Amino acid sequence: ALRACAKARAFKDVLKLFNKMKRRGLTPNAYCYHQAILACEHAGSVRQALGMLDEMAAAGVQANIFTYTAAVQVCSTRGAFGQALRLVDDMCSRGPKPTVVTYNVLLRGAIAADQLETAAKVLEGMPKLGVDPDAYSYSMVVNGCAKAGDPEEALRWLAKMPEKMVTEMTYHGLIAALCEAGMAQRALSLLDQMRGAGLTPSPKTMRLLLEEYGSGVLVE
C-alpha cells in the first residue's frame, strides 16, 4: 500500500501509512523510510526527515544511499542547506558514499540558496572524492552563475565543461545572461562558438539575439 501511495505521489498518505506501521509494532524497512523521508519534503518538515534517520539507526535498519540522498534533498529544498552539507560530509566519512545524484541534489540546493561559491567548491571537489560530475552538475553551476548576474564566472565554468556534455540549452542560458548584461560581443562570440561545436541555436536563442543585436546574427 505504501508503495502504491508513493507511486501516486500521495505523500500525506505515505506518512499516514508509515506511522500506522510503527503504531502496530512493525519495523519499516529501508524502502519505507526512503519514501517517508521524501514525503517529509512535501510536508516541509526537515526535523521529521532527520529524525527518521535517527530512528533507523535505533531500530537497526541500515540507512542506504537512497535514504541519505532523500534526506539531503529535504534539507536542500526546505531551507536547511547547512544541514544538507553536514549530511554529505557524514556520508563521505562514514558511508554510504555519495553518488553523482547526491551531489546534484546538493548543487541544486546550493544554487537555490544563492550559495554559488559553495556550489563551485562542491563541483570542483567531486572528482577528488571519486565522483565524476555529469552534464547536469556542470549545467546547474553554469546557469546558476548566469542567472545570478555573473556571466564571467559562468563562462569560466563553461570552459571547464567537457565538450560532449555541452548542449544547446547550456549555451542558451549563458547567451541570455550575456544579453541581459549588455555584453554584445561576448554573446555573439558564444554564438560562433556554439556553431563551431556543431550545435544549432534554437529559435528561442536566435529570437533573443535578433531582438538585441539585429539581423547580423543571422549570418553564419
Short mmCIF file of C-alpha atoms in Angstrom, two decimals:
data_model
loop_
_atom_site.label_atom_id
_atom_site.label_comp_id
_atom_site.label_asym_id
_atom_site.label_seq_id
_atom_site.Cartn_x
_atom_site.Cartn_y
_atom_site.Cartn_z
CA ALA A 1 0.00 0.00 0.00
CA LEU A 2 2.82 2.39 0.85
CA ARG A 3 4.50 1.68 -2.48
CA ALA A 4 1.26 2.44 -4.31
CA CYS A 5 0.88 5.75 -2.46
CA ALA A 6 4.48 6.66 -3.28
CA LYS A 7 3.95 5.93 -6.99
CA ALA A 8 0.78 8.03 -6.93
CA ARG A 9 2.70 10.84 -5.18
CA ALA A 10 0.15 10.76 -2.37
CA PHE A 11 2.69 11.99 0.15
CA LYS A 12 0.30 12.60 3.05
CA ASP A 13 -0.92 9.02 2.73
CA VAL A 14 2.68 7.76 2.69
CA LEU A 15 3.30 9.37 6.07
CA LYS A 16 -0.02 8.11 7.46
CA LEU A 17 0.76 4.53 6.44
CA PHE A 18 4.32 4.80 7.70
CA ASN A 19 3.15 5.96 11.14
CA LYS A 20 0.42 3.30 11.16
CA MET A 21 3.07 0.61 10.63
CA LYS A 22 5.01 1.82 13.65
CA ARG A 23 1.91 2.01 15.84
CA ARG A 24 1.23 -1.62 15.01
CA GLY A 25 4.71 -2.58 16.16
CA LEU A 26 6.05 -3.22 12.67
CA THR A 27 9.59 -2.14 11.79
CA PRO A 28 9.68 -0.27 8.46
CA ASN A 29 12.46 -1.35 6.10
CA ALA A 30 14.88 0.97 4.26
CA TYR A 31 12.46 1.40 1.34
CA CYS A 32 9.66 2.55 3.66
CA TYR A 33 11.99 5.03 5.35
CA HIS A 34 13.17 6.29 1.96
CA GLN A 35 9.61 7.04 0.83
CA ALA A 36 8.66 8.55 4.19
CA ILE A 37 11.68 10.86 4.12
CA LEU A 38 10.77 12.01 0.61
CA ALA A 39 7.24 12.67 1.84
CA CYS A 40 8.71 14.96 4.51
CA GLU A 41 9.89 17.28 1.75
CA HIS A 42 6.29 17.91 0.72
CA ALA A 43 5.25 18.23 4.36
CA GLY A 44 8.01 20.82 4.80
CA SER A 45 9.47 19.01 7.79
CA VAL A 46 13.27 18.87 7.92
CA ARG A 47 13.21 17.85 11.57
CA GLN A 48 10.96 14.87 10.86
CA ALA A 49 13.17 13.71 7.98
CA LEU A 50 16.32 13.87 10.11
CA GLY A 51 14.50 12.16 12.94
CA MET A 52 13.77 9.24 10.65
CA LEU A 53 17.50 8.73 10.05
CA ASP A 54 17.97 8.55 13.83
CA GLU A 55 15.04 6.13 14.08
CA MET A 56 16.64 3.87 11.50
CA ALA A 57 19.86 3.68 13.47
CA ALA A 58 17.98 2.96 16.72
CA ALA A 59 15.92 0.23 15.03
CA GLY A 60 18.96 -1.40 13.43
CA VAL A 61 17.82 -0.55 9.89
CA GLN A 62 20.82 0.29 7.72
CA ALA A 63 20.49 3.68 6.03
CA ASN A 64 21.42 3.36 2.36
CA ILE A 65 22.30 5.78 -0.42
CA PHE A 66 18.60 6.33 -1.21
CA THR A 67 17.58 7.27 2.33
CA TYR A 68 20.56 9.59 2.78
CA THR A 69 20.08 11.26 -0.60
CA ALA A 70 16.39 11.73 0.20
CA ALA A 71 17.34 13.45 3.47
CA VAL A 72 19.83 15.68 1.63
CA GLN A 73 17.04 16.62 -0.78
CA VAL A 74 14.64 17.53 2.03
CA CYS A 75 17.25 19.74 3.70
CA SER A 76 18.30 21.34 0.40
CA THR A 77 14.78 22.25 -0.68
CA ARG A 78 13.46 23.29 2.72
CA GLY A 79 15.92 25.98 3.73
CA ALA A 80 18.39 23.82 5.68
CA PHE A 81 21.27 23.80 3.23
CA GLY A 82 23.87 23.79 6.02
CA GLN A 83 22.38 20.55 7.32
CA ALA A 84 22.46 19.10 3.80
CA LEU A 85 26.19 19.82 3.66
CA ARG A 86 26.71 18.13 7.02
CA LEU A 87 24.82 15.04 5.85
CA VAL A 88 27.03 14.73 2.76
CA ASP A 89 30.16 15.18 4.90
CA ASP A 90 28.85 12.43 7.17
CA MET A 91 28.31 10.18 4.15
CA CYS A 92 31.87 10.81 2.97
CA SER A 93 33.34 9.88 6.34
CA ARG A 94 31.06 7.02 7.42
CA GLY A 95 29.20 5.87 4.32
CA PRO A 96 27.35 5.21 2.20
CA LYS A 97 29.48 7.19 -0.22
CA PRO A 98 27.60 9.98 -2.06
CA THR A 99 26.88 9.44 -5.76
CA VAL A 100 26.60 11.98 -8.54
CA VAL A 101 22.85 12.05 -7.85
CA THR A 102 23.53 13.02 -4.22
CA TYR A 103 25.89 15.79 -5.29
CA ASN A 104 23.46 17.08 -7.90
CA VAL A 105 20.80 17.37 -5.20
CA LEU A 106 23.31 19.29 -3.09
CA LEU A 107 24.29 21.55 -6.00
CA ARG A 108 20.64 22.35 -6.71
CA GLY A 109 20.19 23.26 -3.05
CA ALA A 110 23.28 25.48 -3.03
CA ILE A 111 22.11 27.40 -6.08
CA ALA A 112 18.59 27.77 -4.68
CA ALA A 113 20.14 29.17 -1.50
CA ASP A 114 22.25 31.66 -3.56
CA GLN A 115 25.43 29.96 -2.38
CA LEU A 116 27.18 29.87 -5.74
CA GLU A 117 30.65 29.88 -4.21
CA THR A 118 29.76 26.76 -2.24
CA ALA A 119 28.28 25.17 -5.36
CA ALA A 120 31.53 25.84 -7.23
CA LYS A 121 33.58 24.28 -4.41
CA VAL A 122 31.32 21.22 -4.37
CA LEU A 123 31.65 20.79 -8.14
CA GLU A 124 35.42 21.24 -8.04
CA GLY A 125 35.74 18.75 -5.20
CA MET A 126 33.67 15.94 -6.71
CA PRO A 127 36.47 14.35 -8.81
CA LYS A 128 38.81 14.39 -5.80
CA LEU A 129 36.22 12.32 -3.95
CA GLY A 130 35.95 9.82 -6.79
CA VAL A 131 32.69 11.14 -8.25
CA ASP A 132 32.67 12.46 -11.82
CA PRO A 133 30.28 15.39 -12.41
CA ASP A 134 27.76 14.83 -15.18
CA ALA A 135 26.25 17.28 -17.65
CA TYR A 136 23.58 18.25 -15.14
CA SER A 137 26.22 19.07 -12.50
CA TYR A 138 28.05 21.48 -14.78
CA SER A 139 24.91 22.97 -16.31
CA MET A 140 23.48 23.84 -12.89
CA VAL A 141 26.58 25.83 -11.97
CA VAL A 142 26.90 27.49 -15.39
CA ASN A 143 23.24 28.52 -15.42
CA GLY A 144 23.28 29.42 -11.73
CA CYS A 145 26.15 31.86 -12.27
CA ALA A 146 24.48 33.27 -15.37
CA LYS A 147 21.15 33.83 -13.64
CA ALA A 148 22.91 35.41 -10.65
CA GLY A 149 24.33 38.09 -12.95
CA ASP A 150 27.89 36.73 -13.11
CA PRO A 151 28.35 35.76 -16.77
CA GLU A 152 32.15 35.82 -16.47
CA GLU A 153 32.07 33.07 -13.86
CA ALA A 154 29.55 31.19 -15.99
CA LEU A 155 31.91 31.42 -18.97
CA ARG A 156 34.75 30.11 -16.81
CA TRP A 157 32.72 27.06 -15.90
CA LEU A 158 31.62 26.56 -19.50
CA ALA A 159 35.31 26.38 -20.46
CA LYS A 160 35.82 23.63 -17.86
CA MET A 161 32.81 21.65 -19.01
CA PRO A 162 33.66 18.57 -21.12
CA GLU A 163 32.68 19.32 -24.72
CA LYS A 164 30.46 16.24 -25.00
CA MET A 165 28.33 17.50 -22.12
CA VAL A 166 27.59 20.95 -23.54
CA THR A 167 24.12 21.25 -25.08
CA GLU A 168 22.11 23.91 -26.88
CA MET A 169 20.35 24.73 -23.59
CA THR A 170 23.69 25.33 -21.85
CA TYR A 171 24.55 27.93 -24.47
CA HIS A 172 21.10 29.47 -24.47
CA GLY A 173 21.14 30.20 -20.73
CA LEU A 174 24.54 31.83 -20.97
CA ILE A 175 23.74 33.83 -24.11
CA ALA A 176 20.61 35.14 -22.39
CA ALA A 177 22.68 36.26 -19.40
CA LEU A 178 25.23 38.00 -21.63
CA CYS A 179 22.46 39.82 -23.50
CA GLU A 180 20.94 40.98 -20.24
CA ALA A 181 24.36 42.22 -19.08
CA GLY A 182 24.79 44.20 -22.32
CA MET A 183 27.82 42.10 -23.34
CA ALA A 184 27.04 42.04 -27.07
CA GLN A 185 30.39 40.88 -28.36
CA ARG A 186 30.65 38.07 -25.82
CA ALA A 187 27.14 36.88 -26.69
CA LEU A 188 27.89 36.87 -30.42
CA SER A 189 31.24 35.18 -29.82
CA LEU A 190 29.45 32.48 -27.86
CA LEU A 191 27.04 32.04 -30.76
CA ASP A 192 30.01 31.44 -33.06
CA GLN A 193 31.48 29.01 -30.52
CA MET A 194 28.18 27.17 -30.39
CA ARG A 195 28.03 26.83 -34.17
CA GLY A 196 31.67 25.76 -34.25
CA ALA A 197 30.84 22.95 -31.84
CA GLY A 198 28.26 21.67 -34.31
CA LEU A 199 25.29 22.80 -32.23
CA THR A 200 22.34 24.58 -33.81
CA PRO A 201 20.96 27.59 -31.93
CA SER A 202 17.31 27.17 -31.05
CA PRO A 203 14.71 29.57 -32.49
CA LYS A 204 14.39 30.98 -28.97
CA THR A 205 18.13 31.78 -28.86
CA MET A 206 18.05 33.38 -32.29
CA ARG A 207 15.00 35.49 -31.43
CA LEU A 208 16.76 36.72 -28.33
CA LEU A 209 19.88 37.73 -30.25
CA LEU A 210 17.86 39.24 -33.09
CA GLU A 211 15.94 41.42 -30.65
CA GLU A 212 19.15 42.57 -29.01
CA TYR A 213 21.56 42.97 -31.89
CA GLY A 214 19.71 42.91 -35.19
CA SER A 215 19.83 40.78 -38.31
CA GLY A 216 23.64 40.47 -38.33
CA VAL A 217 23.40 37.48 -36.03
CA LEU A 218 21.65 35.50 -38.76
CA VAL A 219 24.82 35.46 -40.86
CA GLU A 220 26.87 32.31 -40.24
#
